[in-house]
Amino acid sequence: MNYEEHAAKPLLARYDIAVPASRLATSADEAAAAAADIGPCVVKAQVPTGKRGKAGGIKLAADATEARAHAARIIGMTIGDWPVEKVLIEAQTPIARELYAAIVNDQASKSPMLLFSPMGGMDVEEAAESNPDAMRHVVIPIIEGLSESAARGAVEGLGLEAVEDEIVATLLKLYRAYRALDAELLEINPLVVTKDNRIVALDCKLTIDDSAEPRQQEVAPLAAPEKRTALEAAAAAEGLKYIELGGSVGVLANGAGLTMTTMDAIAHYGGQPANFLEIGGEAYTKSKTALSILLDNKNMKSLLVNFCGAFARTDVMAEGVIAAWQELKPDIPIFFTIHGTGEDEAVRLVRERLGIEPYDLMDDAVKAAVEAAANGRGAQ
Amino acid sequence: MIPRRSHKILVQGITGKQGTFWTKAMQDYGSTVVGGVNPKKAGSEHLGVPVFATARDAAKSAPFDISVMFIPPMLAKAAAIDACEAGARMLVCLTEHIPAHDVMEMHVAAKANGTRIVGPNTAGLVTPGACFVGIMPAFNDRVFRPGRVGVISRSGSLGTLVCLNLTQAGMGQSVFYGVGGDPMIGTNSADALRILDDDANTDAVVLCGEIGGSAEEDAAAYARTMKKPVVAFIAGRQSPPGKKMGHAGAIVSGGKGDYPSKRAALEDAGVAVADTPSALPTLLAERMAASAA
């Protein structure tokens, strides 16, 4: 779950991290009204992606008139594929220095990791690459948490003595927020030192672990909607992971690894996959729902069903596909290859109820589906 | 450690629908299940073995080597820590979608107690002809046959396909080692390679990877040091970047963990990479012939 700045900053404030006063606006009029209350402000495009500043999505406004003009231009822009529908009107902060701070799940250490740099701002990634010493990395023991001494160690020796205590305090709050929110990533860039030596979070990138949603019910609805096609959204509502890919060979497989492999094999034999759709894990009973979603994709010219059942029983999956196929009567050819748990029964069902012989080798099924898609409809 | 019939297995969540189905399958195949856990049914018997309130209780009267978890995600952390503290040598964690912060705590408990966690989000391990632990179709002899090729996979379904291809080519398996599809797993592909490198019953290894993370790059570094032949297949060549492809670990972001990087790392280490799983047996036969020569 990704959080846009306007949703993430109030969450930071709950953990006592200072953020500027702000208000969300969805039109130029609303932006002007907010600026009239807030005073000199920054107009910031709200999209769940980086590089907003470079794209022209962040502008300073001295007053309501300027805020209106900027908002009128920014709303309706496209930044990194995202249409801008709203802007945050935020009080200007007197910046003395821009820092960078983040807490992430570190795969290598299987622990939280604090990242801190005295060089925050727009080009922090480039800065970290050209000058690795400028980015401090501190592995945090998850049971004990971030200690004050470890946080101080990240900040020491970087010329920040005057505000070291304040930064350390902010990092400790940041870690509390990361833990309480089940964050995968909590990044503040820039974390600024103001001219009067306060530490303020000027931006925030927050990703909360999807798997933690059941215990993050309160903040889950505040997440940015995922960028999905109508079919992808319909699949997600049914608990299925579906991605449209633009090719003509439909894929229905169980398990992420097998589904990706099937897509690769289609490309290897000269076709293009129409989708990613896996019904592995607990979703294996949903093959009927899955098939109806696939059939709504009009680019699909043939369908390849590849089941390699481990946990997922191929007889249960095949049963669902057959029932849906007989009900929906699609006029495209379908090809099966089935192995693993429940294989004998699944093969028998396909043979007897659809009159189709499943392929023993996946490669043969893939080749047939690719050829049928190339020949267009009615090849069967 | 590679599961053998002599290893005693505890099943956490034995009384549930899946726990029951797969425990029975494991028993039928030859796995030695000595007990189960369900706090609400402690003191009863299920599938011929005693049920305990906790793994720690089980350890007192039914000592075990391996615990396998059929436990839902939000309860997985407590169950895993229980198994580690009970002294499990290996914990096979099948559960998918455990919150990452919980997974990190599980790994701390494993380290403190000397437990090897396999997973989370693994389909388990199969020692063909002997026993299996998890949710793999070990009992399907078109897929699994005893032999001398070790198979490592992040994905259970892809691992099944690869073992099928090996069996169809007449190549049996010494072990199927499912490492799991999560980003933070207890035993990664490089660890599994080392285990199979040390296994006297394994002559060669097939590594099934996928896009995302650095498991294949890390495994390549170890494969470079091996005398046994290693061949690989990596799923996800056609997967678009920035999209989670079902497994939480299978995502390409910022150019890291993509297909070309993994393939190059493996080939540079002398690992032959197949374009499709069906090409693996031929590649493997070539490598084995070359190393025997």
XYZ file of C-alpha atoms in Angstrom:
673
model
C 0.000 0.000 0.000
C 1.483 3.299 -1.125
C 0.675 6.602 0.531
C 0.722 9.943 -1.160
C 2.294 12.844 0.690
C -1.038 14.314 1.827
C -2.029 10.976 3.393
C 1.375 10.129 4.865
C 2.153 13.435 6.584
C -0.810 13.386 9.004
C 0.378 9.895 9.989
C 3.838 11.295 10.766
C 2.222 14.006 12.871
C 0.596 11.276 14.988
C 4.092 10.203 15.990
C 5.017 13.758 16.910
C 7.146 14.394 13.811
C 6.868 18.042 12.715
C 5.261 18.688 9.317
C 4.224 22.032 7.790
C 0.595 23.165 7.911
C -1.196 22.099 4.740
C -4.530 21.547 3.011
C -5.530 19.374 0.054
C -7.134 21.005 -3.016
C -8.734 19.431 -6.062
C -9.290 22.653 -8.049
C -7.619 26.010 -8.640
C -10.355 27.698 -6.582
C -9.790 25.409 -3.624
C -6.039 25.968 -3.944
C -6.516 29.740 -3.841
C -8.781 29.506 -0.807
C -6.267 27.306 1.032
C -3.406 29.661 0.158
C -5.415 32.624 1.432
C -5.547 30.934 4.853
C -2.035 29.495 4.886
C -0.062 32.408 3.395
C 3.107 31.966 1.316
C 2.956 28.348 0.258
C 4.158 25.508 -1.930
C 1.757 23.946 -4.457
C 2.595 20.237 -4.671
C 1.189 17.681 -7.129
C -0.133 14.595 -5.307
C 0.870 11.473 -7.205
C 2.415 8.275 -5.794
C 5.711 8.665 -7.646
C 9.016 10.506 -7.266
C 10.588 13.261 -9.363
C 7.600 15.564 -8.958
C 9.821 18.616 -8.654
C 11.739 17.873 -11.848
C 8.454 17.330 -13.694
C 7.269 20.814 -12.721
C 4.761 19.515 -10.189
C 6.047 21.558 -7.241
C 5.885 25.389 -7.297
C 6.304 28.197 -4.761
C 3.435 30.678 -4.453
C 3.660 33.990 -2.613
C -0.089 34.441 -2.375
C -3.505 33.087 -3.348
C -3.345 34.457 -6.899
C -0.071 32.667 -7.621
C -1.322 29.503 -5.919
C -4.407 29.547 -8.149
C -2.288 29.902 -11.296
C 0.107 27.096 -10.311
C -2.717 24.783 -9.275
C -4.531 25.406 -12.561
C -1.403 24.338 -14.444
C -0.434 21.377 -12.219
C -3.883 19.772 -11.921
C -4.313 17.828 -15.143
C -0.565 17.312 -15.693
C 0.733 13.763 -16.078
C 3.709 12.768 -13.929
C 5.226 9.355 -14.516
C 1.990 7.992 -16.038
C -0.066 9.406 -13.189
C -2.652 12.119 -13.939
C -2.531 14.842 -11.277
C -5.978 15.242 -9.731
C -5.089 17.087 -6.549
C -2.474 19.375 -5.060
C -1.289 19.938 -1.520
C -1.129 23.594 -0.463
C 1.578 23.697 2.168
C 3.069 26.523 4.256
C 6.581 27.509 3.136
C 9.356 26.421 5.496
C 12.526 28.521 5.987
C 15.141 25.926 5.003
C 18.695 26.049 6.337
C 19.699 22.553 5.292
C 18.205 19.518 3.552
C 18.857 16.046 4.980
C 17.677 12.563 4.061
C 16.318 9.895 6.409
C 14.595 6.591 5.777
C 13.809 3.309 7.475
C 13.410 0.279 5.201
C 13.058 -3.496 5.412
C 16.560 -4.695 4.541
C 16.485 -8.059 2.775
C 20.160 -8.867 3.303
C 20.133 -8.478 7.100
C 16.443 -9.435 7.465
C 16.166 -6.413 9.734
C 15.011 -2.820 9.623
C 17.679 -0.447 8.365
C 18.101 3.263 9.012
C 19.476 5.325 6.145
C 20.677 8.826 6.882
C 22.450 11.405 4.761
C 23.358 15.055 5.275
C 22.721 15.567 1.548
C 18.967 15.417 1.074
C 16.899 16.821 -1.745
C 16.150 16.053 -5.342
C 19.287 14.148 -6.324
C 19.882 12.008 -3.260
C 20.192 8.766 -5.252
C 22.838 10.234 -7.542
C 24.618 11.775 -4.533
C 24.644 8.451 -2.722
C 26.054 6.721 -5.777
C 28.852 9.216 -6.424
C 29.683 9.589 -2.735
C 28.757 6.382 -0.851
C 30.201 7.702 2.417
C 27.519 10.379 2.454
C 24.840 7.754 3.124
C 24.937 6.124 6.542
C 23.460 2.621 6.901
C 22.500 1.308 10.343
C 21.040 -2.193 10.757
C 18.464 -2.126 13.573
C 17.846 -5.200 15.763
C 14.084 -5.600 15.486
C 13.503 -6.929 19.002
C 15.424 -4.127 20.736
C 14.528 -1.391 18.255
C 16.515 1.714 17.317
C 18.585 2.864 20.277
C 19.482 6.462 20.900
C 23.175 5.655 20.619
C 22.704 3.923 17.252
C 20.698 6.882 15.947
C 23.396 9.253 17.193
C 26.020 7.149 15.477
C 24.265 7.725 12.162
C 24.276 11.507 12.617
C 27.701 12.070 14.215
C 30.610 13.535 12.331
C 28.537 15.090 9.564
C 28.747 18.703 10.713
C 25.294 18.672 12.294
C 26.398 19.181 15.911
C 24.123 22.187 16.495
C 20.974 20.161 15.805
C 22.194 16.618 16.575
C 19.852 16.065 19.554
C 16.834 17.224 17.552
C 17.703 14.969 14.597
C 18.253 11.954 16.869
C 14.874 12.573 18.507
C 13.216 12.734 15.083
C 14.867 9.483 13.938
C 13.599 7.691 17.052
C 10.072 8.935 16.313
C 10.447 7.866 12.723
C 11.353 4.339 13.804
C 8.328 4.197 16.124
C 6.101 5.194 13.211
C 7.739 2.597 10.924
C 7.075 -0.186 13.428
C 3.561 0.876 14.408
C 2.481 1.263 10.769
C 4.087 -1.992 9.499
C 5.994 0.108 6.975
C 8.230 -1.419 4.303
C 9.586 2.020 3.555
C 9.296 5.275 5.451
C 11.376 7.880 3.692
C 11.686 11.582 4.485
C 13.360 13.522 1.703
C 14.062 16.196 2.463
C 14.145 16.208 6.218
C 14.968 19.859 6.759
C 16.740 21.881 9.386
C 14.896 25.211 9.541
C 16.593 28.555 10.024
C 15.468 28.440 13.645
C 16.927 24.911 14.079
C 13.732 22.896 14.021
C 13.586 19.511 12.225
C 10.656 19.287 9.800
C 9.571 16.550 7.381
C 9.004 18.357 4.075
C 8.056 15.260 2.117
C 7.214 11.682 2.967
C 7.152 8.471 1.002
C 5.370 5.688 2.848
C 4.756 2.100 1.784
C 2.881 -0.164 4.179
C 3.254 -3.950 3.892
C 0.234 -5.361 2.004
C 0.417 -8.466 4.203
C -0.119 -6.313 7.300
C -3.415 -4.918 6.018
C -5.526 -7.092 8.371
C -3.990 -5.343 11.388
C -3.704 -1.900 9.742
C -7.416 -1.512 9.139
C -7.480 2.091 10.276
C -4.831 3.375 7.851
C -5.446 0.950 4.961
C -8.285 3.044 3.441
C -5.951 6.079 3.279
C -3.639 4.361 0.762
C -3.446 5.637 -2.803
C -5.556 3.574 -5.172
C -3.417 1.233 -7.274
C -3.057 2.026 -10.930
C -5.141 -0.693 -12.531
C -7.239 -1.292 -15.594
C -10.938 -2.014 -15.032
C -10.296 -5.755 -15.466
C -7.337 -5.686 -13.080
C -9.498 -3.957 -10.473
C -12.296 -6.490 -10.971
C -9.807 -9.322 -10.484
C -8.344 -7.704 -7.369
C -11.860 -7.431 -5.898
C -12.075 -11.228 -6.291
C -8.680 -11.723 -4.676
C -6.952 -12.587 -7.973
C -3.696 -11.110 -9.234
C -4.281 -10.143 -12.873
C -2.077 -7.960 -15.084
C -2.962 -7.087 -18.682
C -0.022 -7.455 -21.058
C -1.260 -6.674 -24.558
C -0.456 -9.958 -26.358
C -2.904 -12.477 -27.824
C -2.205 -15.735 -25.940
C -4.202 -15.887 -22.723
C -2.546 -17.522 -19.694
C -4.270 -19.319 -16.847
C -1.808 -21.023 -14.521
C -1.358 -21.699 -10.829
C 1.472 -20.188 -8.844
C 3.524 -17.106 -9.647
C 6.604 -19.035 -10.765
C 4.706 -21.262 -13.186
C 2.671 -18.346 -14.540
C 5.793 -16.308 -15.286
C 7.389 -19.402 -16.836
C 4.356 -19.926 -19.069
C 4.562 -16.301 -20.244
C 8.272 -16.774 -20.975
C 7.592 -19.964 -22.942
C 4.922 -18.212 -25.033
C 7.440 -15.520 -25.971
C 10.130 -18.146 -26.579
C 7.908 -19.842 -29.167
C 7.092 -16.602 -30.953
C 3.872 -15.468 -29.276
C 3.005 -12.721 -26.829
C 1.176 -13.303 -23.539
C -2.152 -11.497 -23.121
C -1.953 -11.428 -19.351
C -0.477 -12.533 -16.059
C -3.092 -14.327 -13.977
C -2.261 -16.794 -11.283
C -4.665 -18.756 -9.184
C -2.165 -20.353 -6.830
C -2.326 -20.563 -3.046
C -5.763 -20.212 -1.530
C -7.139 -18.762 -4.805
C -7.039 -22.102 -6.602
C -10.777 -22.654 -6.189
C -11.500 -19.506 -8.203
C -10.691 -20.719 -11.699
C -14.241 -20.008 -12.876
C -14.016 -16.353 -11.816
C -10.545 -16.182 -13.314
C -11.717 -17.475 -16.660
C -14.533 -14.934 -16.931
C -12.033 -12.131 -16.293
C -9.675 -13.491 -18.961
C -12.459 -13.721 -21.520
C -13.271 -10.024 -21.109
C -9.897 -9.259 -22.692
C -10.780 -8.969 -26.387
C -7.129 -9.128 -27.503
C -6.980 -12.770 -26.484
C -7.096 -15.128 -29.485
C -6.259 -18.422 -27.757
C -6.087 -19.625 -24.169
C -3.418 -21.764 -22.566
C -4.231 -23.493 -19.292
C -1.118 -24.710 -17.493
C -1.601 -26.375 -14.122
C 1.193 -27.902 -12.077
C -0.562 -28.614 -8.849
C 1.290 -28.772 -5.572
C -0.977 -27.264 -2.885
C -3.463 -26.300 -5.599
C -5.448 -29.350 -6.712
C -5.564 -29.547 -10.510
C -8.879 -31.465 -10.471
C -10.564 -28.621 -8.551
C -9.077 -25.999 -10.889
C -9.984 -27.975 -14.010
C -13.532 -28.472 -12.759
C -13.950 -24.696 -12.431
C -12.502 -23.969 -15.869
C -14.692 -26.606 -17.533
C -17.872 -25.357 -15.847
C -17.128 -21.768 -16.886
C -16.136 -22.806 -20.402
C -19.404 -24.694 -20.907
C -21.409 -21.813 -19.492
C -19.703 -18.970 -21.360
C -19.092 -20.879 -24.638
C -16.200 -18.693 -25.847
C -15.311 -18.979 -29.526
C -11.541 -19.153 -29.040
C -9.441 -22.309 -28.885
C -8.241 -23.578 -25.490
C -5.182 -25.755 -24.782
C -4.417 -27.674 -21.604
C -1.340 -29.102 -19.947
C -1.884 -30.513 -16.460
C 0.447 -32.159 -13.939
C 0.816 -32.696 -10.209
C -1.781 -33.037 -7.470
C -5.078 -34.401 -8.863
C -3.619 -34.827 -12.359
C -5.380 -38.060 -13.412
C -8.828 -36.799 -12.461
C -8.212 -33.367 -14.053
C -7.055 -34.881 -17.349
C -10.078 -37.209 -17.387
C -12.480 -34.282 -16.769
C -11.034 -32.209 -19.625
C -11.051 -35.178 -21.973
C -14.590 -36.312 -21.186
C -16.420 -33.032 -20.707
C -14.703 -30.817 -23.274
C -13.527 -33.509 -25.686
C -10.043 -31.989 -25.616
C -6.825 -33.961 -25.123
C -4.428 -32.199 -22.727
C -0.806 -32.015 -23.883
C 1.722 -34.025 -21.925
C 4.506 -31.508 -22.580
C 4.071 -27.857 -21.696
C 6.113 -26.838 -24.732
C 3.705 -28.604 -27.103
C 0.709 -26.892 -25.511
C 2.464 -23.525 -25.743
C 3.366 -24.023 -29.415
C -0.235 -24.978 -30.242
C -1.666 -21.958 -28.406
C 0.805 -19.584 -30.078
C 0.001 -20.979 -33.511
C -3.754 -20.759 -32.907
C -3.464 -17.145 -31.770
C -1.463 -16.289 -34.900
C -4.144 -17.873 -37.085
C -6.889 -15.858 -35.428
C -10.272 -17.029 -34.240
C -11.947 -20.313 -34.999
C -8.762 -22.338 -35.390
C -10.120 -25.179 -33.319
C 19.919 -31.089 6.607
C 17.864 -32.957 4.043
C 14.646 -34.643 5.253
C 14.930 -38.408 5.777
C 12.495 -41.008 7.051
C 14.438 -41.055 10.330
C 13.581 -37.381 10.986
C 10.671 -36.863 13.350
C 8.145 -34.299 12.146
C 5.738 -32.079 14.094
C 2.773 -30.521 12.266
C 1.600 -27.164 13.653
C -2.032 -26.701 12.655
C -2.507 -30.450 12.094
C -6.281 -30.482 12.645
C -7.245 -27.940 9.958
C -8.462 -28.942 6.503
C -5.112 -28.480 4.765
C -3.141 -29.700 7.782
C -5.160 -32.903 7.765
C -4.958 -33.462 3.986
C -1.209 -32.939 3.751
C -0.304 -34.704 7.006
C -2.074 -37.788 5.709
C -0.241 -37.437 2.372
C 3.091 -37.136 4.207
C 2.349 -40.186 6.365
C 1.258 -42.241 3.353
C 4.477 -41.354 1.555
C 6.712 -42.407 4.434
C 7.341 -39.243 6.468
C 7.558 -39.854 10.211
C 4.984 -37.575 11.833
C 5.222 -37.781 15.629
C 2.711 -35.153 16.713
C 0.658 -32.089 15.987
C -0.208 -28.743 17.547
C -3.564 -27.102 18.124
C -4.038 -25.312 21.453
C -7.793 -25.978 21.395
C -7.425 -29.722 20.851
C -4.489 -30.488 23.142
C -4.693 -33.960 24.643
C -6.602 -35.465 21.731
C -5.317 -37.642 18.908
C -5.464 -36.852 15.186
C -4.335 -39.106 12.311
C -2.891 -41.467 14.893
C -0.584 -38.948 16.572
C -0.981 -36.900 19.777
C -2.041 -33.225 19.585
C -0.298 -30.724 21.881
C -1.066 -27.150 22.946
C 2.346 -25.870 21.866
C 5.504 -27.070 20.128
C 7.281 -26.694 23.483
C 4.829 -29.153 25.025
C 5.326 -31.526 22.110
C 9.100 -31.432 22.554
C 8.725 -32.883 26.065
C 6.828 -36.056 25.162
C 7.222 -36.327 21.370
C 10.667 -34.955 20.485
C 10.925 -33.786 16.858
C 13.564 -32.615 14.388
C 11.408 -30.742 11.867
C 8.270 -28.697 12.361
C 5.988 -27.762 9.463
C 3.458 -24.946 9.837
C -0.101 -24.947 8.471
C -0.828 -21.669 10.232
C -2.582 -18.524 8.932
C -0.424 -15.416 8.406
C -1.437 -13.378 11.451
C -0.709 -16.287 13.818
C 2.475 -17.446 12.083
C 4.961 -15.406 14.114
C 3.869 -16.865 17.458
C 3.826 -20.405 16.047
C 7.260 -20.028 14.482
C 8.823 -18.632 17.658
C 7.216 -21.490 19.608
C 8.799 -24.053 17.246
C 12.221 -22.391 17.452
C 12.109 -22.230 21.251
C 11.009 -25.866 21.329
C 14.303 -26.728 19.643
C 13.215 -27.527 16.074
C 16.302 -28.096 13.927
C 14.318 -27.150 10.832
C 11.103 -25.137 10.526
C 9.265 -25.415 7.218
C 7.118 -22.300 6.963
C 4.516 -22.726 4.213
C 2.532 -19.610 5.116
C 2.322 -16.811 2.538
C 1.523 -13.165 3.380
C 3.095 -13.056 6.853
C 3.724 -9.368 7.686
C 7.403 -8.596 7.021
C 8.028 -7.208 10.521
C 6.810 -10.556 11.922
C 9.108 -12.447 9.553
C 12.078 -10.438 10.827
C 11.193 -11.405 14.410
C 10.902 -15.055 13.365
C 14.422 -14.973 11.953
C 15.756 -13.550 15.236
C 14.164 -16.467 17.142
C 15.569 -18.960 14.637
C 19.075 -17.572 15.018
C 18.885 -17.561 18.805
C 17.759 -21.206 18.913
C 19.806 -22.669 16.078
C 16.737 -23.401 13.923
C 16.978 -23.409 10.133
C 13.853 -21.750 8.724
C 12.876 -22.856 5.215
C 10.490 -20.238 3.784
C 8.236 -18.424 4.473
C 6.059 -19.135 1.451
C 7.810 -22.382 0.579
C 6.007 -25.430 -0.813
C 8.357 -27.599 1.224
C 10.962 -30.301 0.631
C 10.742 -33.692 -1.064
C 13.214 -36.541 -0.759
C 11.807 -38.775 -3.528
C 11.193 -42.357 -2.477
C 11.685 -41.491 1.203
C 9.614 -38.659 2.631
C 8.380 -35.125 2.116
C 7.519 -32.111 4.269
C 5.027 -29.556 2.964
C 2.566 -29.256 0.099
C 4.322 -30.809 -2.881
C 2.881 -33.670 -4.999
C 5.642 -36.041 -3.879
C 3.236 -38.967 -4.301
C 2.892 -38.328 -8.069
C 5.553 -40.599 -9.607
C 5.237 -38.885 -12.990
C 6.701 -35.809 -11.253
C 9.100 -37.189 -8.639
C 11.423 -40.201 -8.916
C 14.405 -41.092 -6.729
C 17.700 -40.137 -8.326
C 20.796 -37.963 -7.999
C 19.793 -34.476 -9.190
C 19.046 -31.843 -6.551
C 16.432 -29.194 -7.401
C 16.199 -25.785 -5.712
C 13.202 -23.528 -6.381
C 11.680 -20.301 -5.109
C 8.339 -21.456 -6.531
C 6.462 -24.684 -5.784
C 4.562 -24.761 -9.080
C 7.675 -24.119 -11.194
C 9.605 -26.656 -9.116
C 6.915 -29.217 -9.861
C 7.207 -28.520 -13.595
C 10.998 -28.823 -13.500
C 10.941 -32.123 -11.592
C 8.371 -33.372 -14.115
C 10.724 -32.458 -16.964
C 13.629 -34.228 -15.265
C 11.564 -37.338 -14.592
C 10.279 -37.384 -18.189
C 13.923 -37.336 -19.287
C 14.746 -40.233 -16.970
C 16.569 -38.103 -14.387
C 15.461 -38.790 -10.815
C 15.942 -36.363 -7.937
C 17.932 -36.597 -4.703
C 15.885 -33.784 -3.161
C 13.527 -30.980 -4.082
C 14.389 -27.994 -1.900
C 11.718 -25.258 -1.997
C 13.308 -22.110 -0.582
C 10.167 -19.956 -0.817
C 8.855 -16.930 -2.696
C 9.106 -14.313 0.062
C 11.681 -11.494 0.037
C 13.180 -12.451 3.443
C 13.588 -16.218 3.578
C 15.529 -18.246 6.138
C 17.371 -20.415 3.622
C 18.184 -18.692 0.350
C 19.217 -20.270 -2.936
C 22.929 -19.911 -2.106
C 22.401 -21.675 1.259
C 20.484 -24.463 -0.486
C 23.281 -24.818 -3.068
C 25.790 -25.283 -0.245
C 23.554 -27.922 1.366
C 23.273 -29.861 -1.926
C 26.985 -29.394 -2.614
C 27.666 -31.154 0.705
C 25.088 -33.905 0.064
C 26.679 -37.229 -0.912
C 23.484 -38.314 -2.703
C 23.487 -35.322 -5.083
C 25.612 -35.296 -8.264
C 24.274 -32.133 -9.919
C 21.894 -29.264 -9.180
C 19.078 -27.484 -11.013
C 18.403 -23.974 -9.714
C 14.964 -22.486 -10.460
C 15.004 -18.782 -9.842
C 12.793 -15.860 -10.653
C 13.078 -12.117 -11.132
C 13.344 -9.854 -8.099
C 15.815 -9.693 -5.237
C 19.412 -10.901 -5.470
C 19.036 -14.630 -4.691
C 20.336 -15.780 -8.094
C 23.269 -13.357 -8.062
C 24.214 -14.594 -4.561
C 23.775 -18.216 -5.642
C 26.017 -17.579 -8.653
C 28.825 -16.513 -6.321
C 28.579 -19.842 -4.528
C 28.105 -21.906 -7.708
C 31.448 -20.561 -8.942
C 33.158 -22.523 -6.140
C 31.338 -25.810 -6.859
C 32.660 -28.876 -8.635
C 29.182 -30.360 -9.139
C 27.474 -29.159 -12.332
C 24.759 -26.521 -11.870
C 22.159 -25.501 -14.450
C 19.420 -22.920 -13.987
C 16.126 -21.574 -15.237
C 14.921 -18.094 -14.279
C 11.241 -17.232 -14.566
C 10.105 -13.721 -15.425
C 11.994 -12.800 -18.594
C 8.732 -11.406 -20.034
C 7.421 -9.831 -16.841
C 7.026 -6.067 -16.850
C 9.145 -4.108 -14.326
C 7.497 -2.460 -11.321
C 4.746 -5.070 -10.987
C 4.654 -7.633 -8.208
C 4.240 -10.920 -10.052
C 2.313 -12.819 -7.421
C 5.261 -13.629 -5.168
C 6.075 -10.710 -2.905
C 9.722 -11.283 -3.823
C 9.166 -11.252 -7.584
C 9.337 -7.593 -8.462
C 11.858 -5.728 -10.553
C 12.423 -2.208 -9.315
C 15.038 0.362 -10.238
C 16.679 -2.089 -12.667
C 17.670 -4.385 -9.772
C 16.916 -8.079 -9.840
C 15.995 -8.178 -13.517
C 16.403 -11.122 -15.864
C 19.532 -10.012 -17.749
C 21.417 -9.308 -14.508
C 20.598 -12.742 -13.082
C 21.374 -14.621 -16.278
C 24.691 -12.815 -16.718
C 25.716 -13.483 -13.110
C 24.938 -17.196 -13.413
C 26.577 -17.652 -16.812
C 29.635 -15.759 -15.652
C 29.892 -18.273 -12.783
C 29.768 -21.191 -15.210
C 26.098 -22.032 -14.687
C 24.250 -22.916 -17.905
C 20.879 -21.108 -18.118
C 18.002 -22.762 -20.010
C 15.471 -20.744 -22.052
C 12.631 -23.079 -21.065
C 12.335 -25.704 -18.311
C 12.122 -28.450 -20.951
C 15.669 -27.606 -22.052
C 17.061 -28.289 -18.565
C 17.561 -32.080 -18.808
C 19.648 -31.836 -22.015
C 21.760 -29.001 -20.604
C 22.248 -30.964 -17.424
C 23.244 -34.145 -19.258
C 25.834 -32.161 -21.241
C 27.291 -30.629 -18.092
C 27.379 -33.947 -16.269
C 29.084 -35.633 -19.209
C 31.625 -32.797 -19.412
C 32.422 -32.930 -15.699
C 32.767 -36.733 -15.807
C 35.185 -36.500 -18.732
